[in-house]
XYZ file of C-alpha atoms in Angstrom:
523
model
C 18.157 35.808 79.918
C 16.660 37.629 77.107
C 13.146 36.930 78.178
C 13.834 38.265 81.781
C 15.048 41.420 80.054
C 11.886 41.634 77.992
C 13.857 41.172 74.819
C 12.225 39.334 71.875
C 13.127 38.606 68.343
C 11.336 40.709 65.567
C 8.255 38.790 64.181
C 8.927 37.039 60.774
C 8.693 39.239 57.870
C 5.882 37.531 55.681
C 6.823 39.576 52.618
C 10.429 38.262 52.148
C 10.376 36.208 48.947
C 10.930 32.467 48.953
C 13.790 30.955 46.972
C 11.322 29.553 44.415
C 9.643 33.055 44.016
C 12.944 34.599 42.862
C 13.147 32.456 39.776
C 12.980 34.398 36.476
C 10.159 33.686 34.023
C 12.078 34.717 31.013
C 15.934 34.939 30.787
C 17.208 38.463 29.863
C 18.293 39.147 26.322
C 22.080 39.502 26.071
C 23.911 42.822 25.441
C 20.961 44.992 25.855
C 22.947 47.582 27.729
C 26.162 47.290 25.648
C 28.228 50.571 25.586
C 27.894 51.117 21.904
C 24.706 50.567 20.079
C 24.301 51.183 16.413
C 21.755 53.732 15.183
C 19.532 51.029 13.841
C 19.506 49.520 17.352
C 18.564 52.776 18.880
C 15.884 53.377 16.336
C 14.191 49.920 17.002
C 11.194 50.492 19.371
C 10.976 48.400 22.385
C 8.262 46.048 22.110
C 5.103 47.578 23.664
C 2.805 46.217 26.317
C -0.095 44.295 24.757
C -3.735 44.202 25.803
C -4.584 40.906 27.638
C -8.178 41.869 28.678
C -10.451 44.236 27.194
C -14.009 44.488 28.464
C -14.971 47.110 25.974
C -15.272 50.829 26.330
C -18.204 50.512 28.642
C -16.804 47.456 30.376
C -14.836 47.058 33.544
C -11.216 46.671 32.763
C -8.693 47.165 30.119
C -5.390 45.406 31.107
C -1.994 45.880 29.508
C 0.735 43.460 30.079
C 4.480 43.251 29.374
C 6.749 40.405 30.435
C 10.343 41.348 31.452
C 13.009 39.839 29.150
C 15.591 42.677 29.609
C 16.462 43.488 33.169
C 16.675 39.921 34.603
C 15.200 40.799 38.079
C 12.366 38.835 39.862
C 10.404 42.031 40.167
C 7.139 43.388 38.863
C 5.134 46.666 38.839
C 1.350 46.784 38.871
C -0.501 50.096 38.117
C -4.303 50.383 38.551
C -6.236 53.400 37.631
C -9.964 53.882 38.201
C -11.262 56.634 35.846
C -14.019 58.544 37.659
C -15.016 62.209 37.518
C -16.409 62.019 41.150
C -13.011 62.424 43.036
C -11.849 65.851 41.790
C -15.009 67.682 40.865
C -14.651 70.641 43.155
C -12.278 72.113 45.559
C -14.104 70.300 48.462
C -13.602 66.808 46.890
C -9.847 67.751 46.028
C -9.326 68.672 49.730
C -10.947 65.464 50.808
C -8.761 63.514 48.581
C -5.685 65.049 50.170
C -7.151 64.046 53.659
C -7.868 60.562 52.295
C -4.305 60.112 50.940
C -2.900 61.387 54.287
C -5.060 58.916 56.211
C -3.819 55.988 54.122
C -0.124 56.964 54.450
C -0.481 57.340 58.128
C -2.359 54.150 58.978
C -0.480 51.753 56.675
C 3.038 52.929 57.756
C 3.490 50.147 60.071
C 2.258 47.467 57.829
C 4.189 48.930 54.824
C 7.374 48.978 57.040
C 7.896 45.271 56.765
C 6.991 45.195 53.049
C 9.475 47.942 52.442
C 12.262 45.947 54.122
C 11.407 43.153 51.736
C 11.631 45.314 48.758
C 7.840 46.019 48.168
C 6.399 49.566 47.679
C 2.889 50.941 47.158
C 1.469 54.403 46.395
C -2.228 55.645 46.626
C -2.903 58.701 44.572
C -5.994 60.704 43.859
C -5.563 62.453 40.651
C -7.844 64.768 38.475
C -9.118 61.884 36.392
C -9.561 59.302 39.173
C -7.638 57.107 41.734
C -4.336 55.423 40.969
C -2.730 52.427 43.019
C 0.855 51.309 42.187
C 2.646 48.398 43.638
C 6.140 47.223 42.931
C 8.960 45.144 44.036
C 9.701 41.305 44.198
C 6.884 39.496 42.400
C 6.636 36.569 44.795
C 4.528 38.388 47.381
C 3.334 41.189 45.373
C -0.146 39.885 44.846
C -0.640 39.379 48.632
C 0.569 42.730 49.329
C -1.523 44.386 46.661
C -4.755 42.611 47.868
C -4.171 43.536 51.551
C -3.488 47.306 50.702
C -6.453 47.568 48.389
C -8.655 45.918 50.937
C -7.657 48.202 53.601
C -8.262 51.408 51.634
C -11.676 50.372 50.186
C -13.519 47.959 52.447
C -11.759 47.929 55.853
C -12.095 51.698 55.973
C -12.522 51.735 59.897
C -8.774 50.808 59.943
C -7.863 53.808 57.638
C -10.257 56.774 58.508
C -9.874 58.740 61.611
C -11.622 56.859 64.586
C -13.090 60.090 66.146
C -13.274 63.950 65.778
C -10.082 64.364 67.759
C -7.912 62.427 65.312
C -9.745 64.009 62.347
C -8.809 67.547 63.725
C -5.232 66.234 64.245
C -4.977 65.259 60.590
C -6.634 68.399 59.381
C -4.200 70.636 61.308
C -1.243 68.838 59.652
C -2.715 69.421 56.212
C -3.661 73.140 56.939
C -0.154 73.843 58.086
C 0.974 72.305 54.751
C -1.188 74.623 52.775
C -0.129 77.627 54.843
C 3.614 76.707 54.153
C 2.867 77.617 50.462
C 3.354 81.298 51.514
C 6.872 80.840 52.618
C 8.099 79.304 49.366
C 10.482 81.327 47.055
C 8.974 83.850 44.688
C 10.118 81.908 41.619
C 8.279 78.932 42.985
C 5.102 80.934 43.328
C 5.617 82.206 39.769
C 5.865 78.769 38.526
C 2.821 77.551 40.511
C 0.493 80.343 39.220
C 1.865 79.822 35.709
C 0.873 76.194 35.684
C -2.399 77.077 37.368
C -3.436 79.543 34.584
C -2.649 77.021 31.858
C -4.816 74.119 33.337
C -8.712 73.942 33.398
C -10.288 74.518 36.791
C -11.178 70.660 37.310
C -7.525 69.747 36.957
C -5.968 71.854 39.667
C -7.526 74.019 42.546
C -6.080 77.152 43.769
C -4.047 76.845 47.145
C -6.453 79.275 48.789
C -9.525 77.379 47.811
C -8.103 74.050 49.042
C -7.208 75.597 52.329
C -10.657 76.937 52.786
C -12.263 73.619 51.739
C -9.973 71.848 54.067
C -11.046 74.086 57.077
C -14.740 73.439 56.327
C -14.335 69.682 55.809
C -15.934 67.289 58.499
C -15.357 63.634 59.393
C -18.851 62.881 57.954
C -17.723 64.634 54.640
C -14.650 62.364 54.518
C -16.540 59.104 55.289
C -19.118 59.965 52.515
C -16.369 60.866 50.093
C -14.324 57.756 50.573
C -17.538 55.612 50.000
C -18.106 57.260 46.701
C -14.409 57.157 45.602
C -14.457 53.416 44.762
C -18.246 53.138 43.804
C -17.982 53.363 39.945
C -15.547 53.981 37.126
C -13.623 52.520 34.384
C -10.551 50.377 35.387
C -7.135 50.551 33.444
C -4.168 48.530 34.411
C -0.540 47.717 33.465
C 1.180 44.743 34.732
C 4.968 44.596 33.775
C 7.860 42.530 34.944
C 8.712 39.021 36.059
C 5.035 37.647 35.806
C 3.438 35.521 33.124
C 0.212 36.448 31.481
C -1.933 34.070 33.771
C -0.401 35.710 36.863
C -1.030 39.217 35.467
C -4.648 38.485 34.904
C -4.958 36.873 38.393
C -3.478 39.935 39.929
C -6.094 42.167 38.257
C -8.835 39.864 39.206
C -7.869 39.825 42.793
C -7.951 43.684 42.863
C -11.129 43.748 40.888
C -12.903 41.638 43.607
C -11.556 43.925 46.274
C -12.520 47.199 44.627
C -15.961 46.045 43.452
C -16.781 49.209 41.488
C -19.605 49.613 38.888
C -18.456 50.126 35.358
C -19.457 53.461 33.610
C -20.266 54.187 30.022
C -17.713 55.976 27.846
C -19.718 59.255 27.922
C -19.059 59.485 31.674
C -15.229 59.243 31.450
C -13.389 62.201 32.934
C -11.960 64.561 30.166
C -8.304 64.381 29.307
C -6.116 67.433 30.169
C -6.187 70.014 27.575
C -4.307 73.268 28.282
C -6.200 76.479 28.786
C -5.369 78.537 25.661
C -3.623 81.860 26.297
C -5.033 84.835 24.267
C -3.235 85.616 21.018
C -1.226 88.798 21.202
C 0.642 91.132 18.814
C 4.466 91.195 18.520
C 4.566 94.643 20.207
C 2.500 93.682 23.190
C 3.427 91.684 26.240
C 0.435 89.279 26.016
C -1.276 88.197 29.198
C 0.261 89.391 32.618
C -0.504 88.220 35.979
C 0.981 90.390 38.822
C 0.694 89.126 42.320
C 1.998 90.543 45.706
C 4.561 88.110 47.110
C 2.744 86.349 50.022
C 5.876 85.967 52.083
C 6.001 89.435 53.622
C 9.735 88.993 54.622
C 11.022 87.845 51.225
C 12.911 90.763 49.466
C 13.182 88.959 45.926
C 11.195 89.903 42.862
C 10.705 87.218 40.365
C 9.266 87.018 36.695
C 8.211 83.903 34.659
C 7.674 84.442 30.922
C 5.976 81.344 29.292
C 5.411 80.887 25.423
C 2.592 78.541 24.888
C 2.500 76.069 22.069
C -0.850 74.333 21.507
C 0.344 71.854 18.719
C 0.363 68.100 19.518
C 2.533 67.521 16.536
C 5.777 65.577 17.470
C 7.747 67.718 14.977
C 6.874 70.947 16.773
C 7.551 69.462 20.181
C 11.243 68.406 19.192
C 11.771 71.802 17.560
C 10.685 73.541 20.879
C 13.175 71.131 22.779
C 15.970 72.048 20.133
C 15.412 75.635 20.583
C 15.411 75.290 24.366
C 18.819 73.429 24.074
C 20.278 76.126 21.857
C 19.461 79.170 24.034
C 19.234 77.660 27.476
C 22.954 78.364 28.282
C 23.090 81.763 26.557
C 19.999 82.962 28.525
C 21.657 81.916 31.801
C 24.854 83.471 30.777
C 23.211 86.773 29.711
C 20.920 87.376 32.837
C 22.883 85.566 35.438
C 26.687 85.963 34.595
C 26.693 89.201 32.555
C 23.947 91.228 34.096
C 24.085 89.569 37.454
C 20.358 90.004 37.995
C 20.126 87.149 40.522
C 21.166 83.790 41.492
C 18.064 81.947 40.083
C 17.866 82.183 36.249
C 16.699 79.153 34.194
C 14.712 78.135 31.210
C 13.117 74.825 30.026
C 10.220 73.174 28.268
C 7.166 72.070 30.198
C 4.520 69.537 28.965
C 0.924 70.335 29.454
C -1.336 67.552 28.528
C -0.287 66.681 24.882
C 1.229 70.122 24.308
C 4.440 71.892 25.228
C 5.337 75.321 26.464
C 8.629 77.168 26.885
C 9.478 78.989 30.313
C 12.037 81.605 31.211
C 12.452 82.503 34.874
C 14.483 85.045 36.859
C 14.547 85.940 40.500
C 16.317 88.929 41.919
C 17.187 90.854 45.144
C 18.421 93.905 43.160
C 16.115 94.151 40.065
C 12.457 94.867 40.182
C 9.889 92.469 38.521
C 9.242 94.813 35.441
C 13.015 95.092 34.852
C 13.343 91.251 35.001
C 10.491 90.758 32.550
C 11.861 93.572 30.195
C 15.336 91.792 30.271
C 13.830 88.411 29.462
C 11.968 89.897 26.484
C 15.091 91.661 25.327
C 16.905 88.305 25.281
C 13.903 86.553 23.449
C 13.844 89.206 20.736
C 17.453 88.498 19.873
C 17.055 84.710 19.691
C 16.571 84.682 15.891
C 19.347 86.930 14.735
C 21.995 86.048 17.443
C 21.338 82.202 17.707
C 19.069 80.761 15.101
C 20.212 82.572 11.926
C 23.951 82.206 12.734
C 23.624 78.516 13.369
C 26.058 76.710 11.035
C 25.300 73.227 9.562
C 27.907 71.688 11.881
C 26.452 73.208 15.041
C 22.862 72.370 13.968
C 23.893 68.729 13.415
C 25.554 68.642 16.865
C 22.454 70.017 18.587
C 20.252 67.489 16.737
C 22.531 64.582 17.446
C 22.701 65.547 21.201
C 18.851 65.451 21.317
C 18.699 62.140 19.316
C 21.073 60.505 21.663
C 19.120 61.652 24.721
C 15.806 60.412 23.345
C 17.246 56.971 22.460
C 19.101 56.360 25.436
C 17.710 53.025 26.716
C 15.748 52.645 29.939
C 18.140 51.562 32.732
C 15.600 50.066 35.069
C 12.252 48.255 34.905
C 10.690 51.157 36.962
C 11.764 53.583 34.439
C 10.360 51.699 31.499
C 7.060 50.955 33.255
C 6.743 54.677 34.098
C 7.248 55.505 30.332
C 4.748 52.917 29.294
C 2.104 54.041 31.759
C 2.531 57.672 30.769
C 1.333 56.592 27.237
C -1.512 54.467 28.608
C -2.837 56.947 31.122
C -2.670 59.874 28.819
C -4.650 57.825 26.006
C -1.936 58.521 23.452
C -0.494 54.837 23.354
C 2.466 55.924 21.207
C 4.962 53.516 22.745
C 7.317 54.270 19.961
C 7.297 57.948 20.793
C 11.187 58.361 21.120
C 11.619 56.794 17.578
C 8.929 59.077 16.093
C 10.392 62.139 17.553
C 13.926 61.050 16.452
C 12.540 60.610 12.773
C 11.033 64.162 13.111
C 14.420 65.351 14.135
C 16.191 63.677 11.268
C 14.074 65.305 8.732
C 14.524 68.800 10.262
C 16.243 71.724 8.651
C 17.432 74.989 9.857
C 14.664 76.736 7.876
C 12.098 74.652 9.669
C 13.446 75.896 13.077
C 13.350 79.582 11.859
C 9.790 79.181 10.649
C 8.812 77.520 13.948
C 10.449 80.207 16.005
C 8.790 82.936 13.968
C 5.334 81.329 14.420
C 5.778 80.718 18.116
C 7.277 84.108 19.131
C 8.354 86.550 16.347
C 4.914 86.972 14.548
C 1.385 88.267 15.607
C -0.707 85.677 17.308
C 1.934 84.458 19.837
C 0.450 83.191 23.096
C 2.536 84.631 26.059
C 1.928 84.617 29.663
C 3.976 86.769 32.216
C 3.721 86.009 35.812
C 5.326 88.487 38.207
C 5.793 88.333 42.126
C 6.146 91.853 43.563
C 7.973 91.769 47.125
C 6.482 93.803 49.979
C 9.814 94.792 51.427
C 13.338 95.483 50.263
C 14.941 97.396 47.334
C 12.974 95.461 44.725
C 9.534 96.109 46.329
C 6.871 98.506 44.629
C 3.399 99.574 45.258
C 1.117 96.586 46.019
C -0.493 95.306 42.862
C -4.290 95.256 42.560
C -5.840 92.047 43.564
C -8.266 92.352 40.622
C -8.129 94.461 37.343
C -11.822 93.784 36.510
C -11.036 90.915 34.077
C -13.534 91.241 31.145
C -15.007 87.826 30.422
C -15.958 88.765 26.864
C -12.471 89.738 25.963
C -11.166 86.423 24.805
C -8.701 87.803 22.303
C -6.851 91.006 22.491
C -8.449 92.439 19.355
C -9.398 95.973 20.489
C -5.793 97.107 20.530
C -2.979 95.300 18.618
C -0.417 96.482 21.402
C -2.658 95.843 24.328
C -1.782 93.568 27.171
C -4.316 91.778 29.329
C -3.299 92.308 33.090
C -4.804 90.077 35.821
C -4.757 90.208 39.481
C -4.939 87.243 41.799
C -8.649 87.486 42.204
C -9.135 87.408 38.444
C -7.613 83.951 38.203
C -10.873 81.931 38.776
C -12.995 83.911 36.117
C -10.171 83.813 33.579
C -9.812 79.946 33.862
C -13.399 79.378 33.724
C -13.875 81.418 30.561
C -10.673 80.551 28.648
C -11.265 76.763 29.209
C -14.547 77.102 27.420
C -12.462 77.956 24.314
C -11.847 75.135 21.956
């Protein structure tokens, strides 16, 4: 029989929801996803989450809640964030946070497997402003699951952290290999990484080299000490959304609160929100700020260039104008550099958010053209944007681009997870503009072609533009050239390029740290 062969049935899965637990709290509204929605329906904001617990700015929790009356599924999502400046204050703490995340994922794999089969998910992330726990799935067993996971990662640490130095070294080796893998990425990915790095303050992202060094130096004692401090104090923010009533939502937060047991902090100790590092202003006849780096992968024969135009405005009108320009010139940019000039297979452009601001990026990678040639061709294209594309834009074409962007922004969320993610983005950023799509659409409706021309002039055409060029120079192949200097002697006092109107600030890889520290001090 089965027993003689050593065969047994799988143990019961305690996370499978009961029949009673699959009942809906609120019936879904009819026709919410109908194919044709009127413009008025599109412009009606979705009801936002409401605050159901507010302990004050120096208190423990602010809890947002929204019941599901749209998707008709017995599911919920719970997101907890503990705001604390302790977890990401240095490259060392950032490296230890990576190790802690890895330990959690590794040790909870078996337990989370059954939960995953039953439709439950979890995520533990250390982020620059604190720690975030996310739980989702069928609401019937969600509270039990969240309680267990949060208990394991906070109080039952002996089950999570490495049991001895040998296990710690194994984890460290895996993480180090991950950092070392950075070098074999494609040059365009390196360009994108260093562009993002230069636009963020030091405490929001640490250089790969610094993280590798900090990981090498970390010890098991450091990790234990770090994890003890992670949950010691902070400000709790939570969003509960889905098939739960208000009483259940508060009970869920209360359960997690008892498990975490952190001390509240005054508002002065909140970690700062992400604000981009401002690029120096530059004149029209200069290239702005340039970072030139030797491609770390010695065998890659491709050169790459990334030109970023920084916008520091938080105005939704300027944001939608940047998106609109991006939509108008995206295909022509690809057609010019990829199809006509055949500079390389990787040519793209887009708009990237940094904190509450947006920037435009243009990237090209080539095995036939050198990095300075790529940069020159990108600028040649950008110099023609006004006369070739914006000035010639007819009323009809302008309306088509505007309508396309409006349709995209007013597209309804298709899943509970999507809507929860959008709501959480507003909460975690501190913006709380849950009607953002409608605000942006209103800005688009008021837009004129003249507005767009004025915007492009101020962003790119006139003096005072903020531009960053990031180039990767290959070590071998036809696009290689002499190895760029690792430092150009970045002058910390030279905040703006005022000495020479046509000057460009050139940086080497070793100048990045000083540049970020000094530029992030500029308000």
